Coordinates of C-alpha atoms in Angstrom, one line a residue:
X1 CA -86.0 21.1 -41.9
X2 CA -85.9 17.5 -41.8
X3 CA -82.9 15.6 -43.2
X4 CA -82.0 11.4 -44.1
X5 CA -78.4 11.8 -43.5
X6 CA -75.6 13.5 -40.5
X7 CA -73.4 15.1 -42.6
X8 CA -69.7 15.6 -41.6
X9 CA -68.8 19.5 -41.2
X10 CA -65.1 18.9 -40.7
X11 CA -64.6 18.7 -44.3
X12 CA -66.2 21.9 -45.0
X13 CA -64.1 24.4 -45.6
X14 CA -64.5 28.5 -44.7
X15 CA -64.2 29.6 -48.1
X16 CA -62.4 32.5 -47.1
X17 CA -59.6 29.8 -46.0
X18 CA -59.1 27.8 -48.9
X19 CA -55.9 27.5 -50.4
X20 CA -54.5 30.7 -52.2
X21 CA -53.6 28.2 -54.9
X22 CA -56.8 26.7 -55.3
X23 CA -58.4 27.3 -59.0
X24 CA -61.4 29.4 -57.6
X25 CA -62.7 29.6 -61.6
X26 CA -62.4 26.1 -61.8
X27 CA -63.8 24.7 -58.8
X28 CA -66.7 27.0 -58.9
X29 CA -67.6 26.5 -62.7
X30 CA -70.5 24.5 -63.6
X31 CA -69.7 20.7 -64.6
X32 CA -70.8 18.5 -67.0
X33 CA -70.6 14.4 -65.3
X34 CA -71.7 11.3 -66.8
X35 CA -74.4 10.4 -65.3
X36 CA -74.3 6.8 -66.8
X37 CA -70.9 6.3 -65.1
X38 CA -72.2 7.4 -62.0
X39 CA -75.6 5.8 -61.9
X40 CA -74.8 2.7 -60.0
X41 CA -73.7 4.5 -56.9
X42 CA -76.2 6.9 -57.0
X43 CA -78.6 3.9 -57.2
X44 CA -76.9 2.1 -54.5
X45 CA -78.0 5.6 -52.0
X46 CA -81.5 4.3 -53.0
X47 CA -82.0 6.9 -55.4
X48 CA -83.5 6.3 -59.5
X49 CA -82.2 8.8 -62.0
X50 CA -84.9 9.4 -64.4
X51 CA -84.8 6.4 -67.8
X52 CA -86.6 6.7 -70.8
X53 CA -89.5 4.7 -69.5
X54 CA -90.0 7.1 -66.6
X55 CA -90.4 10.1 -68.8
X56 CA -92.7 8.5 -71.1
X57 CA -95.0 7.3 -68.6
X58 CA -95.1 11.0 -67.0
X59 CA -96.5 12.2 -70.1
X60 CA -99.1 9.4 -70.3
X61 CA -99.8 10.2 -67.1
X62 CA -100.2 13.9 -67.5
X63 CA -102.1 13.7 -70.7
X64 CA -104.9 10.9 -69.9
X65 CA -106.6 8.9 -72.9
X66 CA -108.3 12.0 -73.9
X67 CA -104.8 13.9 -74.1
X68 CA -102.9 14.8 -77.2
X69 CA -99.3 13.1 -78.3
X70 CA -98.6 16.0 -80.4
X71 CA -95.2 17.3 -78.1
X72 CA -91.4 17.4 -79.2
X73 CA -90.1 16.1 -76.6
X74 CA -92.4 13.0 -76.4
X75 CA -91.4 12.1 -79.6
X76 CA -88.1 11.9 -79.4
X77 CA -87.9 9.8 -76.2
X78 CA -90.1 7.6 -78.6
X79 CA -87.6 7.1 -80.7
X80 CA -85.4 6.4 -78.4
X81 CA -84.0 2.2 -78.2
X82 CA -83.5 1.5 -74.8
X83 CA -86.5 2.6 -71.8
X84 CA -84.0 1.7 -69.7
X85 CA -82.1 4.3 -70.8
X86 CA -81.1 7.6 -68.7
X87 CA -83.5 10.7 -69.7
X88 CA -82.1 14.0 -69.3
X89 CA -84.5 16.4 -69.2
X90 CA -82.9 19.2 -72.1
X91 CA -84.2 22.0 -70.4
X92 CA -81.7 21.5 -67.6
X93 CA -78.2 22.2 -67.1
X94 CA -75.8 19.9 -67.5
X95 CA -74.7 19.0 -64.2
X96 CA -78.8 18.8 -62.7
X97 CA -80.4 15.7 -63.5
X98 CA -83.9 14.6 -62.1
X99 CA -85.4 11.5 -60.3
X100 CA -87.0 9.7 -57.6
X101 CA -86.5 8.1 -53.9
X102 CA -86.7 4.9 -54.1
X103 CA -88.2 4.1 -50.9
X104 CA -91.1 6.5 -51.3
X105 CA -90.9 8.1 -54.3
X106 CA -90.1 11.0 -53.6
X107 CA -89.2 13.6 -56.6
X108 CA -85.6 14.6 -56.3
X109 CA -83.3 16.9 -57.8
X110 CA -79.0 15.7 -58.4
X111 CA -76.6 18.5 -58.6
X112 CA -72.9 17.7 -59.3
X113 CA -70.4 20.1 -58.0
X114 CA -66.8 20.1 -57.1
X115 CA -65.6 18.9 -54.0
X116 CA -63.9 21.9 -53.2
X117 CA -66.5 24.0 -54.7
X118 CA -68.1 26.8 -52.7
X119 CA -71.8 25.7 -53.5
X120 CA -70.6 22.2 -51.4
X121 CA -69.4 23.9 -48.6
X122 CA -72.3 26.2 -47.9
X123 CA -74.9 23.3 -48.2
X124 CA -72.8 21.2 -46.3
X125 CA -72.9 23.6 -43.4
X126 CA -76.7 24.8 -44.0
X127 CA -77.5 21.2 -43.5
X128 CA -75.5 20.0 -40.7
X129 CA -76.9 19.7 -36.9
X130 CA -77.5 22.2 -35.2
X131 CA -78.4 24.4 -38.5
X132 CA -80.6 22.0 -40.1
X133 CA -83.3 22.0 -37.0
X134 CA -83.2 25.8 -37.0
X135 CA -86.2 27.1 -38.0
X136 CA -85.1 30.1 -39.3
X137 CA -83.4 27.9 -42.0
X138 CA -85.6 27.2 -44.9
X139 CA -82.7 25.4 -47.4
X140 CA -84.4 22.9 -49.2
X141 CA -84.0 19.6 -47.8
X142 CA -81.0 17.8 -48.8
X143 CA -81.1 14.1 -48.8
X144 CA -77.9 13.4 -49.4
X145 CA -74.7 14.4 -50.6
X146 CA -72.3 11.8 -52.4
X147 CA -68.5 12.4 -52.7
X148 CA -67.0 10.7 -55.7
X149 CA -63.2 11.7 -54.6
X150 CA -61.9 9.6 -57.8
X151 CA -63.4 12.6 -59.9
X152 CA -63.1 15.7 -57.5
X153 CA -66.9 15.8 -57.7
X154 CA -70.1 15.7 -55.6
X155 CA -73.6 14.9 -56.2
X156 CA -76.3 16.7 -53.7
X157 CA -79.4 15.2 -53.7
X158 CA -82.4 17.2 -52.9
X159 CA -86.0 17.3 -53.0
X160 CA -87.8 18.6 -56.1
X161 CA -89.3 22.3 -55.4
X162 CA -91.0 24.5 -57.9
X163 CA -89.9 27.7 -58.7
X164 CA -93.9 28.2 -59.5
X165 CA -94.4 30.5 -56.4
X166 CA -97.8 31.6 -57.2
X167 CA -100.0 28.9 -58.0
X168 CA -103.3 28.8 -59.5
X169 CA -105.5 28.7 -56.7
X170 CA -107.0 31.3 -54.4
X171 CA -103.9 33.2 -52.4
X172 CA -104.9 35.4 -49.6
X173 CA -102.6 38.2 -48.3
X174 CA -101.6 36.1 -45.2
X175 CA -99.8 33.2 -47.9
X176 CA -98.3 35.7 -49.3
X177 CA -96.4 37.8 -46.6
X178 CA -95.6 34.2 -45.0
X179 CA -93.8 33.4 -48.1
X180 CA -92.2 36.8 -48.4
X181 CA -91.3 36.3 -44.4
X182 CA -89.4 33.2 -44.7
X183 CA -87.4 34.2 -47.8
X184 CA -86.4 37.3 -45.8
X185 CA -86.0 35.2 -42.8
X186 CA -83.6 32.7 -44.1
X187 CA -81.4 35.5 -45.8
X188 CA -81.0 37.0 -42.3
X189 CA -80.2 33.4 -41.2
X190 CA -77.5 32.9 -43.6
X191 CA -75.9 36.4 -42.8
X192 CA -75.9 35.4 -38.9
X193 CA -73.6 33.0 -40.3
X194 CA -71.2 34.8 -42.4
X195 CA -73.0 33.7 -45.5
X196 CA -73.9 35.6 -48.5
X197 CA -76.0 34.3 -51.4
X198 CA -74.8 36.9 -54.1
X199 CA -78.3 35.9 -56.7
X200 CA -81.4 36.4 -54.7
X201 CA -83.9 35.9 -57.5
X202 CA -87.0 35.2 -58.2
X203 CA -85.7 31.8 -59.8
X204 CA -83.9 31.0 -57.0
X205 CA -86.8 30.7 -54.5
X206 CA -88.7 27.4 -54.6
X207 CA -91.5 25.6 -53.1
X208 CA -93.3 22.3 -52.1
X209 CA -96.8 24.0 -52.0
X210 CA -96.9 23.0 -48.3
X211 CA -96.3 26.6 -47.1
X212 CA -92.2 26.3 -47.5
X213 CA -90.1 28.2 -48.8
X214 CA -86.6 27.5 -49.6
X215 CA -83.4 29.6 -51.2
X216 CA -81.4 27.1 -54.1
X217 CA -78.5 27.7 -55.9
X218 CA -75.2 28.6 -53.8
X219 CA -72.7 28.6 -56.7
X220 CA -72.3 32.2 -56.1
X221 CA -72.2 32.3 -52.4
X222 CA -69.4 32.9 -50.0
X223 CA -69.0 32.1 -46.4
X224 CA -67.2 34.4 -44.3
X225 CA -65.3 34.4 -40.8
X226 CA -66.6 36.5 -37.9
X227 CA -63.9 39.1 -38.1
X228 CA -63.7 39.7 -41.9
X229 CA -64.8 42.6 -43.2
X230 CA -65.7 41.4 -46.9
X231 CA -65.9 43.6 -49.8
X232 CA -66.9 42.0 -53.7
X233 CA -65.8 43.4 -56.9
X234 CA -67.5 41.9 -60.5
X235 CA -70.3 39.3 -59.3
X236 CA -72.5 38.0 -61.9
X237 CA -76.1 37.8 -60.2
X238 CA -79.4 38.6 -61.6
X239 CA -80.3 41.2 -59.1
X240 CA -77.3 44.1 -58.9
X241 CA -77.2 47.4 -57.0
X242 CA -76.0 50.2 -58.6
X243 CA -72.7 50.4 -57.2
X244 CA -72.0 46.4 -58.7
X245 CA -73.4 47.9 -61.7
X246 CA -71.0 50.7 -61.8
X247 CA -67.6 48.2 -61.1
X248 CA -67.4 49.3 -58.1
X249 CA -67.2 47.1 -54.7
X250 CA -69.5 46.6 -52.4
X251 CA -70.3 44.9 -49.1
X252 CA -71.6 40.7 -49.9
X253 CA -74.4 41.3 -47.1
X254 CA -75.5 44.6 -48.4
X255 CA -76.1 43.7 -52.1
X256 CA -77.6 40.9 -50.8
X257 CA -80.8 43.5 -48.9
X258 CA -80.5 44.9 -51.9
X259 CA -81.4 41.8 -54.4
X260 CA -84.1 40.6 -51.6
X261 CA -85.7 44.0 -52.1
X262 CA -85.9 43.8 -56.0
X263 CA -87.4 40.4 -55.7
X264 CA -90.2 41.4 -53.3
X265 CA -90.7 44.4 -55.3
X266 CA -91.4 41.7 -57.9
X267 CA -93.1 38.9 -56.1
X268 CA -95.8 42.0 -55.5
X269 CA -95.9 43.6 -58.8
X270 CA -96.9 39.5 -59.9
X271 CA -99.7 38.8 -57.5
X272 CA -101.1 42.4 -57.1
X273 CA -100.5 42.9 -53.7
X274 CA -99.3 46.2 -53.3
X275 CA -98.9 47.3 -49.8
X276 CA -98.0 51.0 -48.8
X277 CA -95.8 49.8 -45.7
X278 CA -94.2 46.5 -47.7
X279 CA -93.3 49.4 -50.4
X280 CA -91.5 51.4 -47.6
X281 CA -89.1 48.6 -46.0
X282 CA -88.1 47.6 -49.8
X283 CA -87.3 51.3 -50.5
X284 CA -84.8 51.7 -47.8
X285 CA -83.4 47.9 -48.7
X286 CA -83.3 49.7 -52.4
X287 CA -81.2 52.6 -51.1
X288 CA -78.7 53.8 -53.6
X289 CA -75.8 54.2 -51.1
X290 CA -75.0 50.7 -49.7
X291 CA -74.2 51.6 -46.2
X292 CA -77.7 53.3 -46.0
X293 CA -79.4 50.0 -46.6
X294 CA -80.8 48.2 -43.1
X295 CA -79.4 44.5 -42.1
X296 CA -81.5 41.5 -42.9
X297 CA -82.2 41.0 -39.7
X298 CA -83.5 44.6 -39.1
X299 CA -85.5 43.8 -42.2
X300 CA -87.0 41.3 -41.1
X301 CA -88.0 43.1 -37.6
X302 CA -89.6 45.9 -39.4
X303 CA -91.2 43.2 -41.7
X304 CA -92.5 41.9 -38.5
X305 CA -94.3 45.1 -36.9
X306 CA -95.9 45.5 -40.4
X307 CA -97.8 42.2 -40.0
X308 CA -98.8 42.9 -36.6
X309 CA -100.1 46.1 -38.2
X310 CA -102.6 44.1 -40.5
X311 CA -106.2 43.9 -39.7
X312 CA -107.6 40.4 -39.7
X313 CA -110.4 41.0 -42.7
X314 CA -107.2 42.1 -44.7
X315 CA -104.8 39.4 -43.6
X316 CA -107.6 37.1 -44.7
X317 CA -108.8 38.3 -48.0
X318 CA -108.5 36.1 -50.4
X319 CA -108.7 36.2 -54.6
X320 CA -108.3 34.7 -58.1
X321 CA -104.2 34.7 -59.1
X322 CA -102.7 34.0 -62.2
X323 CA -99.8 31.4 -62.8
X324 CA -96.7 32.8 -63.1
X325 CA -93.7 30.9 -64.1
X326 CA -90.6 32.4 -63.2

């Protein structure tokens, strides 16, 4: 997990110490910067947020001369004065903007958060030495992260992933369970450090097509101390036991097994591979009684002995998938 930059973990903070007057709501919401006022710094970092010109010639690009023009959006960035313009892509939130690195063009993702926002403080930590080089640690590699302390606001550049998991090309059984192995792998990372994710999803788990896998999206998260003993009340994931679902609490880690089962339940229901002994260590991470449900990292040895299980002609097979965009 290579990175560009050392970032400083003294100023992350244990979010289970900030300040009992600290605004969690508002620290933790979603904002919504101008990217125009921040577009010289971010260009001083040597990154290029996407302009008007960029976006037209991706579609130029995409379509060829035998392509069609016939697309919303390409019409309206061709009405648009100024192709030096930014471009926000509309089907992103408003604090996400996309772009390049300069140097080598690189496709890169901006996220603005609050300084004090939990979502800083987990990436800061995920990808600061010695946590970065772990290779149980498949974060998506940050590039950067720039603190604009005049606004109380941060901008994490990362690469570009897609959230296509399943391309269209021949997948055999071994791609598969690597991918399913390093998303269960870097949850059990994250919970050797006291962190929980809190919405495991399918939309949430990104790739470069390179055989990585990464987890995005910490605004949920929270990062615990060695001797808590952490119970959660009212999260908002996509993926909730039944014990979230019922208003009662439950234990971060546990409902975290618990979405990381209902995803690979998923991920196999979408490329067809159902396998007997995959459907057994997701049925005891399904449990309905939370304390029943095994660690990550137990999950992860029993996902283990399964592969070694796996006969080579299987682990090799390989066959026609269909796209699925999640």
């Amino acid at each position: 997990m290579s990175r560009d930059h050392n970032f400083d973990t003294d100023t992350a903070s244990n979010s289970s110490s900030n300040s009992s007057s600290e605004d969690e709501d508002e620290v933790n919401r979603r904002i919504c910067p101008d990217w125009e006022r921040h577009r010289e710094i971010i260009e001083q970092r040597g990154f290029h947020l996407d302009t008007v010109r960029d976006v037209k010639h991706f579609y130029e690009v995409y379509w060829g001369e035998e392509g069609t023009k016939h697309c919303a959006e390409y019409s309206r960035i061709c009405n648009l004065p100024d192709d030096s313009a930014l471009c926000k892509d509309p089907g992103l939130h408003d604090n996400l903007f996309r772009g390049r690195r300069v140097k080598d063009g690189t496709r890169i993702m901006v996220k603005a958060v609050h300084l004090r926002s939990r979502e800083l403080d987990v990436t800061r930590f995920l990808s600061s030495p010695p946590l970065r080089s772990n290779t149980m640690n498949h974060c998506i590699p940050v590039l950067d992260l720039i603190e604009i302390r005049a606004h109380d606001m941060a901008f994490i550049v990362m690469e570009e992933w897609s959230s296509q998991l399943i391309p269209d090309a021949p997948c055999c059984l071994r791609l598969f369970l690597m991918a399913v192995r390093s998303c269960i792998e870097h949850i059990a990372f994250m919970h050797l450090h006291g962190i929980a994710h809190l919405d495991i999803s399918l939309r949430n788990l990104v790739t470069d097509y390179q055989g990585h896998y990464a987890c995005i999206d910490f605004e949920l998260s929270r990062r615990y101390g060695p001797l808590d003993r952490p119970r959660i009340q009212g999260v908002r994931g996509t993926e909730l036991p039944p014990e979230l679902e019922r208003g009662e609490s439950s234990d971060p880690f546990k409902v975290d097994v618990w979405a990381l089962g209902a995803v690979i339940i998923k991920a196999c229901q979408l490329t067809g591979y159902i396998l007997p002994e995959l459907i057994i260590i997701t049925n005891s991470m399904l449990h309905e009684e939370q304390r029943r449900r095994p660690a990550a990292m137990d999950v992860l040895k029993s996902f283990d002995k399964m592969i070694t299980n796996i006969g080579d002609q299987q682990w090799h097979d390989c066959s026609k998938r269909t796209v699925h965009q999640v």
